[in-house]
C-alpha cells in the first residue's frame, strides 16, 4: 500500500453506520441503534451507498492493521479475460476483502479477524452466502456469545429483510440457542412483518420457531391481531391454518372446532364479503384430518366425522380425543346443507348479490350434499341438490365471466347428478 493511501483517512460514514477502530461493527458486535443516531446526523444515503461506504472504510482500516501482514490476498477475477464467465463489477475495497476471505478459506483459518472480515464482505454484499457460512464457522470455532450475533443480523435486516442468507443464519442461531430464543425470534419476525406483512422469509422462519417453542396460543393471538387490522392479509390466514393443523389435539371434538372457526370466518366475511382469503380458509377447514370429502355439504359435522372415521386407519385419528362409544352409532344420512356454511354464503350474498366466492362456495356445498345423498341411495335428494348447485354456478358465471372455463368444469361435475 502506497504512502499516499496510508495517509488517506477512511471516508466518513452516515450516522447509523458510524464506528471507530475496534468498534462493534468491525468485530461483529453491537452497534448504536439507528433511531438513536438519526437526530444527530444528516439523512442517511441510499442502501447502495451504505454498503460502499462501510466496505471502503473497513477495508482501509484493515489495510492499516498489522495482523493482516501475514496474509496474501487471493486474486479475484476482474474481467472475463481473467477467467470469469461474467465478471462482477466489484469496487476496489470489495475486491480486496474478497481476496483476504478467499485466502482464509484456503488455509482453513477461523479466527476473530476472519469473523470481522466476513462482516466486511457481508456489508458490501449481504447475499454472499460463503461469507455467511464462514462467519458461522468462526462463531462456533471461537465459542462466541451467539446472542451478540443477534445485533449483527438486526443491522443486516434493516437494509434487506428479504435476504435468504440472513434468515438461514438466524435459523442456525435459533437452533443453537434452543427454546430460550423463541421470544427473541418471534419479535425479530414481527419487526420484519411490520415492514412487509407478506415477507415470506419471516413467515417461514416464524413457523419453525412457533413449532419448536410450542408457542401456539400466543401465535393464534398474534394472527388475530393481524386479521383485525387487515382482514385481507392472506399470509395471516395461512398462519392461522398452520396453527390449527398443529393444535388439533387440544380440541374436544372436530365439530366444536369447525363451529368455532366457521363463526370466525362468518365475522370476517361480514367485514369484506369478496375477500378470497377468508373463503379459501373456509374451504381449507373441510380438509382437516377427520373431515369427510363431502363434509361441507353435510348437516352435522359430528355425524360426518363418525361416518368417515369408521373405516379409516387409526393414524388418521391421531391428535383427537376419543369420543364416547354412545356417539358412534349409525345415523341417517343427512340431506341438508351444513347450516353454518349456508349461513355464511347467505349473509355474504345479502350484502353483495354477485359475491363470486360466496356463489362458488354455495355451489360446492350443494355438490357435496348431492354426492352424499347419491352415496346414501337417495337419487331425488341428490338431483335436487345438484340443480341448486348449478343455479349457483350460473349466477357465478354471470358475476365472473373471466373464469368461464372454471365454471364450465364445475358444471360438468354436477350435471350427471342433476340428471342432465
Coordinates of N, CA and C in Angstrom, one line a residue, residues 66-284:
X66 N -1.7 -4.4 11.5 CA -0.5 -5.3 11.3 C -0.9 -6.7 11.3
X67 N -2.0 -7.1 11.8 CA -2.3 -8.5 11.9 C -2.6 -9.2 10.6
X68 N -2.8 -8.3 9.5 CA -3.1 -8.9 8.2 C -1.8 -8.9 7.3
X69 N -0.7 -8.6 7.9 CA 0.5 -8.6 7.1 C 1.0 -9.9 6.7
X70 N 0.5 -11.0 7.4 CA 1.0 -12.3 7.0 C 0.1 -13.0 6.0
X71 N -0.9 -12.3 5.5 CA -1.9 -12.9 4.6 C -1.7 -12.2 3.2
X72 N -1.6 -13.1 2.2 CA -1.6 -12.6 0.8 C -2.9 -12.9 0.2
X73 N -3.6 -11.8 -0.2 CA -5.0 -12.0 -0.8 C -4.9 -12.8 -2.0
X74 N -5.9 -13.7 -2.2 CA -6.1 -14.4 -3.4 C -6.6 -13.5 -4.5
X75 N -6.2 -13.7 -5.8 CA -6.8 -12.9 -6.8 C -8.3 -13.1 -7.1
X76 N -9.0 -12.1 -7.4 CA -10.4 -12.2 -7.7 C -10.5 -11.7 -9.1
X77 N -11.1 -12.6 -10.0 CA -11.2 -12.2 -11.4 C -11.8 -10.8 -11.6
X78 N -11.2 -10.0 -12.4 CA -11.6 -8.6 -12.6 C -12.4 -8.5 -14.0
X79 N -12.2 -9.5 -14.8 CA -12.9 -9.4 -16.1 C -13.0 -10.8 -16.7
X80 N -13.7 -11.0 -17.8 CA -13.8 -12.3 -18.5 C -12.5 -12.8 -18.9
X81 N -11.6 -11.9 -19.2 CA -10.2 -12.3 -19.6 C -9.5 -13.0 -18.5
X82 N -9.9 -12.7 -17.2 CA -9.2 -13.3 -16.1 C -9.8 -14.7 -15.7
X83 N -10.8 -15.1 -16.5 CA -11.3 -16.4 -16.2 C -12.8 -16.4 -15.7
X84 N -13.3 -15.2 -15.5 CA -14.7 -15.2 -15.1 C -15.7 -15.3 -16.2
X85 N -16.7 -16.1 -16.1 CA -17.7 -16.2 -17.1 C -18.4 -14.9 -17.3
X86 N -18.9 -14.3 -16.2 CA -19.4 -12.9 -16.2 C -18.8 -12.2 -15.1
X87 N -18.0 -11.2 -15.4 CA -17.2 -10.5 -14.3 C -18.2 -9.6 -13.5
X88 N -18.0 -9.7 -12.2 CA -18.8 -8.9 -11.3 C -18.0 -7.5 -11.1
X89 N -18.7 -6.5 -11.1 CA -18.1 -5.1 -11.0 C -17.9 -4.8 -9.6
X90 N -16.9 -5.4 -9.0 CA -16.5 -5.1 -7.6 C -15.9 -3.8 -7.5
X91 N -16.1 -3.1 -6.3 CA -15.3 -1.9 -6.0 C -13.9 -2.4 -5.6
X92 N -12.9 -1.6 -5.5 CA -11.6 -2.0 -5.1 C -11.6 -2.5 -3.7
X93 N -12.4 -1.9 -2.8 CA -12.5 -2.3 -1.4 C -13.1 -3.7 -1.3
X94 N -14.2 -3.9 -2.1 CA -14.9 -5.2 -2.1 C -14.0 -6.3 -2.6
X95 N -13.2 -6.0 -3.7 CA -12.3 -7.0 -4.2 C -11.2 -7.3 -3.2
X96 N -10.7 -6.3 -2.5 CA -9.7 -6.6 -1.5 C -10.2 -7.5 -0.4
X97 N -11.4 -7.2 0.1 CA -12.0 -8.0 1.1 C -12.2 -9.4 0.7
X98 N -12.7 -9.6 -0.5 CA -12.9 -11.0 -1.0 C -11.5 -11.7 -1.2
X99 N -10.5 -11.0 -1.6 CA -9.2 -11.6 -1.7 C -8.7 -12.2 -0.4
X100 N -8.9 -11.4 0.7 CA -8.5 -11.9 2.0 C -9.3 -13.1 2.4
X101 N -10.7 -13.0 2.2 CA -11.6 -14.1 2.6 C -11.2 -15.3 1.9
X102 N -10.9 -15.3 0.6 CA -10.5 -16.5 -0.2 C -9.2 -17.1 0.4
X103 N -8.3 -16.2 0.8 CA -7.1 -16.7 1.3 C -7.3 -17.4 2.6
X104 N -8.2 -16.9 3.5 CA -8.5 -17.5 4.7 C -9.3 -18.9 4.6
X105 N -10.1 -18.9 3.5 CA -10.8 -20.1 3.3 C -9.8 -21.2 2.8
X106 N -8.8 -20.8 2.0 CA -7.8 -21.8 1.5 C -7.0 -22.4 2.7
X107 N -6.7 -21.6 3.7 CA -5.9 -22.0 4.8 C -6.7 -22.7 5.9
X108 N -8.0 -22.5 5.8 CA -8.9 -23.0 6.9 C -8.9 -22.2 8.1
X109 N -8.5 -21.0 8.1 CA -8.4 -20.2 9.3 C -9.8 -19.7 9.7
X110 N -10.1 -19.9 11.0 CA -11.4 -19.5 11.5 C -11.1 -18.8 12.8
X111 N -10.9 -17.5 12.8 CA -10.4 -16.7 13.9 C -11.3 -15.4 14.0
X112 N -10.9 -14.6 15.1 CA -11.6 -13.4 15.3 C -11.4 -12.4 14.1
X113 N -10.2 -12.4 13.5 CA -10.0 -11.5 12.4 C -10.8 -11.9 11.2
X114 N -11.0 -13.2 11.0 CA -11.8 -13.7 9.9 C -13.3 -13.4 10.1
X115 N -13.7 -13.5 11.4 CA -15.0 -13.1 11.7 C -15.3 -11.7 11.4
X116 N -14.4 -10.8 11.7 CA -14.5 -9.4 11.3 C -14.5 -9.2 9.8
X117 N -13.7 -10.0 9.2 CA -13.6 -9.9 7.7 C -14.9 -10.3 7.0
X118 N -15.6 -11.3 7.6 CA -16.9 -11.6 7.0 C -17.9 -10.5 7.1
X119 N -17.8 -9.7 8.2 CA -18.6 -8.5 8.3 C -18.4 -7.5 7.2
X120 N -17.1 -7.4 6.8 CA -16.7 -6.5 5.7 C -17.4 -7.0 4.4
X121 N -17.3 -8.3 4.1 CA -17.8 -8.8 2.9 C -19.3 -8.7 2.8
X122 N -20.0 -9.1 4.0 CA -21.4 -9.0 4.0 C -21.9 -7.6 3.9
X123 N -21.1 -6.6 4.4 CA -21.5 -5.2 4.3 C -21.5 -4.8 2.9
X124 N -20.6 -5.3 2.1 CA -20.5 -5.0 0.7 C -21.6 -5.8 -0.2
X125 N -21.9 -7.0 0.3 CA -22.8 -7.9 -0.4 C -23.5 -8.8 0.6
X126 N -24.7 -8.4 1.1 CA -25.3 -9.1 2.2 C -25.8 -10.5 1.7
X127 N -25.8 -10.8 0.4 CA -26.2 -12.1 -0.1 C -25.1 -13.0 -0.4
X128 N -23.8 -12.7 0.1 CA -22.7 -13.5 -0.1 C -22.7 -14.8 0.8
X129 N -23.3 -15.9 0.3 CA -23.6 -17.0 1.2 C -22.3 -17.6 1.8
X130 N -21.2 -17.6 1.0 CA -20.0 -18.2 1.5 C -19.5 -17.4 2.7
X131 N -19.6 -16.1 2.7 CA -19.2 -15.2 3.8 C -20.0 -15.5 5.0
X132 N -21.3 -15.8 4.8 CA -22.2 -16.1 5.9 C -21.8 -17.4 6.5
X133 N -21.5 -18.4 5.7 CA -21.1 -19.7 6.2 C -19.8 -19.7 7.0
X134 N -18.8 -19.0 6.4 CA -17.6 -18.8 7.1 C -17.8 -18.1 8.4
X135 N -18.7 -17.1 8.4 CA -19.0 -16.4 9.7 C -19.5 -17.4 10.7
X136 N -20.4 -18.2 10.3 CA -21.0 -19.2 11.3 C -19.9 -20.1 11.8
X137 N -19.0 -20.6 10.9 CA -17.9 -21.5 11.4 C -17.0 -20.8 12.3
X138 N -16.8 -19.5 12.1 CA -15.9 -18.7 13.0 C -16.6 -18.6 14.4
X139 N -17.9 -18.3 14.4 CA -18.6 -18.2 15.7 C -18.5 -19.5 16.5
X140 N -18.7 -20.6 15.8 CA -18.6 -21.9 16.5 C -17.1 -22.2 17.0
X141 N -16.2 -21.9 16.1 CA -14.8 -22.2 16.5 C -14.3 -21.3 17.7
X142 N -14.8 -20.1 17.7 CA -14.4 -19.2 18.8 C -15.2 -19.4 20.1
X143 N -16.3 -20.1 20.0 CA -17.2 -20.3 21.2 C -17.8 -18.9 21.5
X144 N -18.1 -18.2 20.5 CA -18.6 -16.8 20.7 C -20.0 -16.8 21.4
X145 N -20.3 -15.7 22.0 CA -21.7 -15.5 22.5 C -22.6 -15.2 21.4
X146 N -23.4 -16.2 21.1 CA -24.3 -16.1 19.9 C -25.3 -15.1 20.0
X147 N -25.7 -14.7 21.2 CA -26.7 -13.6 21.4 C -26.2 -12.3 20.9
X148 N -24.9 -12.1 20.9 CA -24.3 -10.8 20.3 C -24.5 -10.8 18.8
X149 N -24.6 -12.0 18.2 CA -24.8 -12.1 16.8 C -26.2 -11.6 16.4
X150 N -27.1 -11.6 17.3 CA -28.4 -11.0 17.0 C -28.3 -9.6 16.5
X151 N -27.4 -8.8 17.2 CA -27.3 -7.4 16.8 C -26.8 -7.3 15.4
X152 N -25.9 -8.1 15.0 CA -25.3 -8.1 13.6 C -26.4 -8.4 12.6
X153 N -27.2 -9.4 12.9 CA -28.3 -9.7 11.9 C -29.4 -8.6 11.9
X154 N -29.6 -8.0 13.0 CA -30.6 -6.9 13.0 C -30.2 -5.8 12.0
X155 N -28.9 -5.5 12.0 CA -28.4 -4.4 11.1 C -28.5 -4.8 9.7
X156 N -28.3 -6.1 9.4 CA -28.4 -6.5 8.0 C -29.9 -6.5 7.6
X157 N -30.8 -6.9 8.5 CA -32.2 -6.9 8.2 C -32.8 -5.5 8.0
X158 N -32.2 -4.5 8.6 CA -32.7 -3.2 8.4 C -32.4 -2.7 7.0
X159 N -31.4 -3.2 6.3 CA -31.1 -2.9 4.9 C -31.9 -3.8 4.0
X160 N -32.0 -5.1 4.3 CA -32.7 -6.0 3.4 C -33.3 -7.2 4.2
X161 N -34.6 -7.1 4.5 CA -35.2 -8.1 5.3 C -35.7 -9.3 4.5
X162 N -35.4 -9.3 3.2 CA -35.7 -10.5 2.4 C -34.5 -11.1 1.9
X163 N -33.5 -11.3 2.7 CA -32.2 -11.8 2.4 C -32.2 -13.3 2.8
X164 N -32.1 -14.2 1.9 CA -32.1 -15.6 2.2 C -31.0 -16.0 3.2
X165 N -29.8 -15.5 3.0 CA -28.7 -15.9 3.8 C -28.9 -15.4 5.2
X166 N -29.5 -14.2 5.4 CA -29.8 -13.7 6.7 C -30.7 -14.6 7.5
X167 N -31.7 -15.0 6.9 CA -32.7 -15.9 7.6 C -32.1 -17.3 7.8
X168 N -31.3 -17.8 7.0 CA -30.7 -19.1 7.2 C -29.7 -18.9 8.4
X169 N -29.0 -17.8 8.5 CA -28.1 -17.6 9.6 C -28.9 -17.5 10.9
X170 N -30.0 -16.8 10.8 CA -30.8 -16.6 12.0 C -31.4 -17.9 12.5
X171 N -31.8 -18.8 11.6 CA -32.3 -20.1 11.9 C -31.2 -20.9 12.7
X172 N -30.0 -20.8 12.2 CA -28.9 -21.5 12.9 C -28.7 -21.0 14.3
X173 N -28.8 -19.7 14.5 CA -28.8 -19.1 15.8 C -29.9 -19.6 16.7
X174 N -31.1 -19.7 16.2 CA -32.2 -20.1 17.0 C -32.1 -21.6 17.4
X175 N -31.6 -22.4 16.5 CA -31.4 -23.8 16.8 C -30.3 -24.0 17.9
X176 N -29.3 -23.2 17.7 CA -28.2 -23.3 18.7 C -28.5 -22.8 20.1
X177 N -29.4 -21.8 20.1 CA -29.7 -21.2 21.4 C -30.9 -22.0 22.1
X178 N -31.7 -22.7 21.3 CA -32.8 -23.5 21.8 C -34.0 -22.7 22.2
X179 N -34.8 -23.3 23.1 CA -36.1 -22.7 23.4 C -36.0 -21.3 24.0
X180 N -34.9 -21.0 24.6 CA -34.8 -19.6 25.2 C -34.8 -18.6 24.1
X181 N -34.6 -18.9 22.9 CA -34.5 -17.9 21.8 C -35.9 -17.7 21.2
X182 N -36.9 -18.4 21.6 CA -38.2 -18.3 21.0 C -38.7 -16.9 20.9
X183 N -38.8 -16.2 22.1 CA -39.4 -14.9 22.1 C -38.6 -13.9 21.3
X184 N -37.3 -14.0 21.4 CA -36.4 -13.1 20.6 C -36.7 -13.3 19.1
X185 N -36.8 -14.5 18.7 CA -37.0 -14.8 17.2 C -38.4 -14.3 16.8
X186 N -39.4 -14.5 17.6 CA -40.8 -14.1 17.3 C -40.8 -12.5 17.1
X187 N -40.1 -11.9 18.0 CA -40.0 -10.4 17.9 C -39.3 -10.0 16.7
X188 N -38.2 -10.7 16.3 CA -37.5 -10.4 15.1 C -38.4 -10.5 13.9
X189 N -39.1 -11.6 13.8 CA -40.1 -11.8 12.7 C -41.1 -10.7 12.7
X190 N -41.6 -10.3 13.9 CA -42.7 -9.3 13.9 C -42.2 -8.0 13.4
X191 N -40.9 -7.6 13.7 CA -40.4 -6.4 13.1 C -40.3 -6.5 11.6
X192 N -39.9 -7.6 11.1 CA -39.8 -7.8 9.7 C -41.2 -7.7 9.0
X193 N -42.2 -8.3 9.7 CA -43.5 -8.3 9.1 C -44.2 -6.9 9.3
X194 N -43.8 -6.2 10.3 CA -44.3 -4.8 10.4 C -43.9 -4.0 9.2
X195 N -42.7 -4.3 8.6 CA -42.3 -3.6 7.4 C -42.9 -4.1 6.1
X196 N -43.2 -5.4 6.1 CA -43.8 -6.1 4.9 C -44.5 -7.3 5.4
X197 N -45.9 -7.1 5.5 CA -46.7 -8.2 6.0 C -46.7 -9.5 5.3
X198 N -46.1 -9.4 4.1 CA -46.1 -10.6 3.2 C -44.6 -11.2 3.0
X199 N -43.8 -10.8 4.0 CA -42.4 -11.3 3.9 C -42.3 -12.8 4.1
X200 N -42.2 -13.5 3.0 CA -42.2 -15.0 3.0 C -41.1 -15.5 4.0
X201 N -40.0 -15.0 4.0 CA -38.9 -15.5 4.8 C -39.3 -15.4 6.3
X202 N -39.9 -14.3 6.7 CA -40.3 -14.1 8.1 C -41.3 -15.1 8.5
X203 N -42.3 -15.3 7.6 CA -43.4 -16.3 7.9 C -42.8 -17.7 8.0
X204 N -42.0 -18.1 7.1 CA -41.4 -19.4 7.2 C -40.6 -19.6 8.4
X205 N -39.8 -18.6 8.8 CA -39.0 -18.7 10.0 C -39.9 -18.7 11.2
X206 N -40.9 -17.9 11.2 CA -41.8 -17.9 12.3 C -42.5 -19.2 12.6
X207 N -42.8 -19.9 11.5 CA -43.5 -21.2 11.6 C -42.5 -22.2 12.3
X208 N -41.3 -22.2 11.9 CA -40.3 -23.1 12.6 C -40.1 -22.8 14.1
X209 N -40.1 -21.5 14.4 CA -39.9 -21.1 15.8 C -41.1 -21.4 16.6
X210 N -42.3 -21.1 16.1 CA -43.5 -21.4 16.8 C -43.6 -22.9 17.1
X211 N -43.3 -23.7 16.1 CA -43.4 -25.2 16.3 C -42.4 -25.7 17.3
X212 N -41.2 -25.2 17.2 CA -40.1 -25.6 18.1 C -40.3 -25.2 19.5
X213 N -40.9 -24.0 19.7 CA -41.1 -23.4 21.0 C -42.5 -23.7 21.6
X214 N -43.4 -24.3 20.8 CA -44.7 -24.6 21.3 C -45.5 -23.4 21.6
X215 N -45.3 -22.3 20.8 CA -45.9 -21.0 21.1 C -47.2 -20.9 20.4
X216 N -48.1 -21.9 20.4 CA -49.3 -21.9 19.6 C -50.3 -20.9 20.0
X217 N -50.6 -20.9 21.3 CA -51.6 -19.9 21.8 C -51.2 -18.5 21.5
X218 N -50.0 -18.1 21.8 CA -49.5 -16.8 21.5 C -49.6 -16.5 20.0
X219 N -49.3 -17.5 19.2 CA -49.3 -17.2 17.7 C -50.7 -17.0 17.2
X220 N -51.7 -17.7 17.8 CA -53.1 -17.5 17.4 C -53.5 -16.1 17.7
X221 N -53.1 -15.6 18.9 CA -53.4 -14.3 19.3 C -52.8 -13.2 18.4
X222 N -51.5 -13.5 18.0 CA -50.8 -12.6 17.0 C -51.6 -12.5 15.7
X223 N -52.0 -13.7 15.2 CA -52.6 -13.8 13.9 C -54.0 -13.0 14.0
X224 N -54.7 -13.1 15.1 CA -56.0 -12.5 15.2 C -55.8 -10.9 15.2
X225 N -54.7 -10.5 15.8 CA -54.3 -9.1 15.8 C -54.1 -8.6 14.3
X226 N -53.4 -9.4 13.6 CA -53.1 -9.0 12.2 C -54.4 -9.0 11.4
X227 N -55.3 -10.0 11.6 CA -56.5 -10.0 10.8 C -57.5 -8.9 11.2
X228 N -57.4 -8.5 12.5 CA -58.3 -7.4 12.9 C -57.8 -6.1 12.2
X229 N -56.5 -6.0 12.0 CA -56.0 -4.8 11.3 C -56.2 -4.9 9.8
X230 N -56.1 -6.1 9.2 CA -56.3 -6.3 7.8 C -56.9 -7.6 7.5
X231 N -58.2 -7.7 7.3 CA -58.8 -9.0 7.1 C -58.5 -9.6 5.8
X232 N -57.8 -8.9 4.9 CA -57.4 -9.5 3.6 C -56.0 -10.0 3.7
X233 N -55.4 -10.0 4.8 CA -54.0 -10.5 4.9 C -53.9 -12.0 4.7
X234 N -53.7 -12.4 3.5 CA -53.7 -13.8 3.2 C -52.6 -14.6 4.0
X235 N -51.5 -14.0 4.2 CA -50.4 -14.6 5.0 C -50.9 -15.0 6.4
X236 N -51.6 -14.0 7.0 CA -52.1 -14.3 8.3 C -53.2 -15.4 8.3
X237 N -54.0 -15.5 7.3 CA -55.0 -16.6 7.2 C -54.2 -17.9 7.1
X238 N -53.2 -17.9 6.3 CA -52.4 -19.1 6.1 C -51.8 -19.5 7.5
X239 N -51.3 -18.6 8.2 CA -50.7 -18.9 9.5 C -51.7 -19.4 10.5
X240 N -52.9 -18.9 10.4 CA -54.0 -19.4 11.3 C -54.2 -20.9 11.0
X241 N -54.3 -21.2 9.7 CA -54.5 -22.6 9.4 C -53.3 -23.5 9.9
X242 N -52.1 -22.9 9.8 CA -50.9 -23.6 10.3 C -51.0 -24.0 11.7
X243 N -51.5 -23.0 12.5 CA -51.7 -23.2 14.0 C -52.8 -24.2 14.2
X244 N -53.8 -24.1 13.4 CA -55.0 -25.0 13.6 C -54.5 -26.5 13.3
X245 N -53.8 -26.7 12.3 CA -53.4 -28.0 11.9 C -52.5 -28.7 13.0
X246 N -51.8 -27.9 13.7 CA -50.8 -28.4 14.7 C -51.4 -28.4 16.1
X247 N -52.6 -28.0 16.3 CA -53.2 -28.0 17.7 C -54.5 -28.7 17.7
X248 N -54.7 -29.7 16.8 CA -56.0 -30.4 16.7 C -56.3 -31.2 18.0
X249 N -55.3 -31.7 18.6 CA -55.4 -32.5 19.9 C -55.9 -31.7 21.0
X250 N -55.9 -30.4 20.9 CA -56.3 -29.5 22.1 C -57.8 -29.2 22.1
X251 N -58.5 -29.7 21.1 CA -59.9 -29.5 21.0 C -60.7 -30.8 21.3
X252 N -61.8 -30.6 22.0 CA -62.6 -31.8 22.4 C -63.1 -32.6 21.3
X253 N -63.5 -31.9 20.2 CA -64.1 -32.6 19.1 C -63.9 -31.8 17.8
X254 N -64.0 -32.4 16.7 CA -63.9 -31.8 15.4 C -65.0 -30.8 15.2
X255 N -66.3 -31.2 15.5 CA -67.4 -30.4 15.3 C -67.3 -29.1 16.1
X256 N -66.8 -29.1 17.3 CA -66.7 -27.9 18.1 C -65.7 -27.0 17.4
X257 N -64.6 -27.5 16.9 CA -63.6 -26.7 16.3 C -64.1 -26.1 15.0
X258 N -64.8 -26.9 14.2 CA -65.4 -26.3 13.0 C -66.4 -25.2 13.3
X259 N -67.2 -25.4 14.3 CA -68.2 -24.4 14.6 C -67.5 -23.1 15.0
X260 N -66.4 -23.2 15.8 CA -65.7 -22.0 16.2 C -65.1 -21.3 15.1
X261 N -64.4 -22.1 14.2 CA -63.8 -21.4 13.1 C -64.7 -20.9 12.0
X262 N -65.8 -21.6 11.8 CA -66.8 -21.0 10.9 C -67.4 -19.8 11.4
X263 N -67.6 -19.6 12.7 CA -68.1 -18.4 13.3 C -67.1 -17.3 13.0
X264 N -65.8 -17.6 13.2 CA -64.7 -16.6 12.9 C -64.7 -16.2 11.5
X265 N -64.9 -17.1 10.6 CA -64.9 -16.8 9.1 C -66.2 -16.0 8.8
X266 N -67.3 -16.3 9.4 CA -68.5 -15.5 9.2 C -68.3 -14.0 9.6
X267 N -67.6 -13.8 10.7 CA -67.4 -12.4 11.1 C -66.4 -11.7 10.1
X268 N -65.5 -12.4 9.6 CA -64.5 -11.9 8.7 C -65.2 -11.6 7.3
X269 N -66.1 -12.5 6.9 CA -66.8 -12.3 5.6 C -67.7 -11.1 5.7
X270 N -68.3 -10.9 6.9 CA -69.2 -9.8 7.1 C -68.5 -8.5 6.9
X271 N -67.2 -8.4 7.2 CA -66.4 -7.2 7.0 C -66.0 -7.0 5.6
X272 N -65.8 -8.1 4.8 CA -65.3 -8.0 3.4 C -65.8 -9.2 2.7
X273 N -67.1 -9.2 2.2 CA -67.7 -10.4 1.5 C -66.8 -10.9 0.4
X274 N -66.2 -10.1 -0.4 CA -65.5 -10.6 -1.6 C -64.0 -11.0 -1.2
X275 N -63.7 -11.1 0.0 CA -62.3 -11.4 0.4 C -62.0 -12.9 0.2
X276 N -61.2 -13.2 -0.9 CA -60.9 -14.6 -1.2 C -60.2 -15.3 -0.1
X277 N -59.4 -14.6 0.7 CA -58.6 -15.3 1.7 C -59.5 -16.0 2.7
X278 N -60.5 -15.3 3.2 CA -61.4 -15.9 4.2 C -62.1 -17.1 3.6
X279 N -62.6 -17.0 2.4 CA -63.3 -18.1 1.7 C -62.4 -19.3 1.5
X280 N -61.1 -19.1 1.1 CA -60.2 -20.1 0.9 C -59.9 -20.8 2.3
X281 N -59.9 -20.1 3.3 CA -59.7 -20.6 4.7 C -60.9 -21.5 5.0
X282 N -62.1 -21.1 4.7 CA -63.3 -21.9 4.9 C -63.2 -23.2 4.2
X283 N -62.8 -23.2 3.0 CA -62.7 -24.5 2.2 C -61.6 -25.4 2.9
X284 N -60.5 -24.7 3.4 CA -59.5 -25.5 4.0 C -59.9 -26.2 5.3

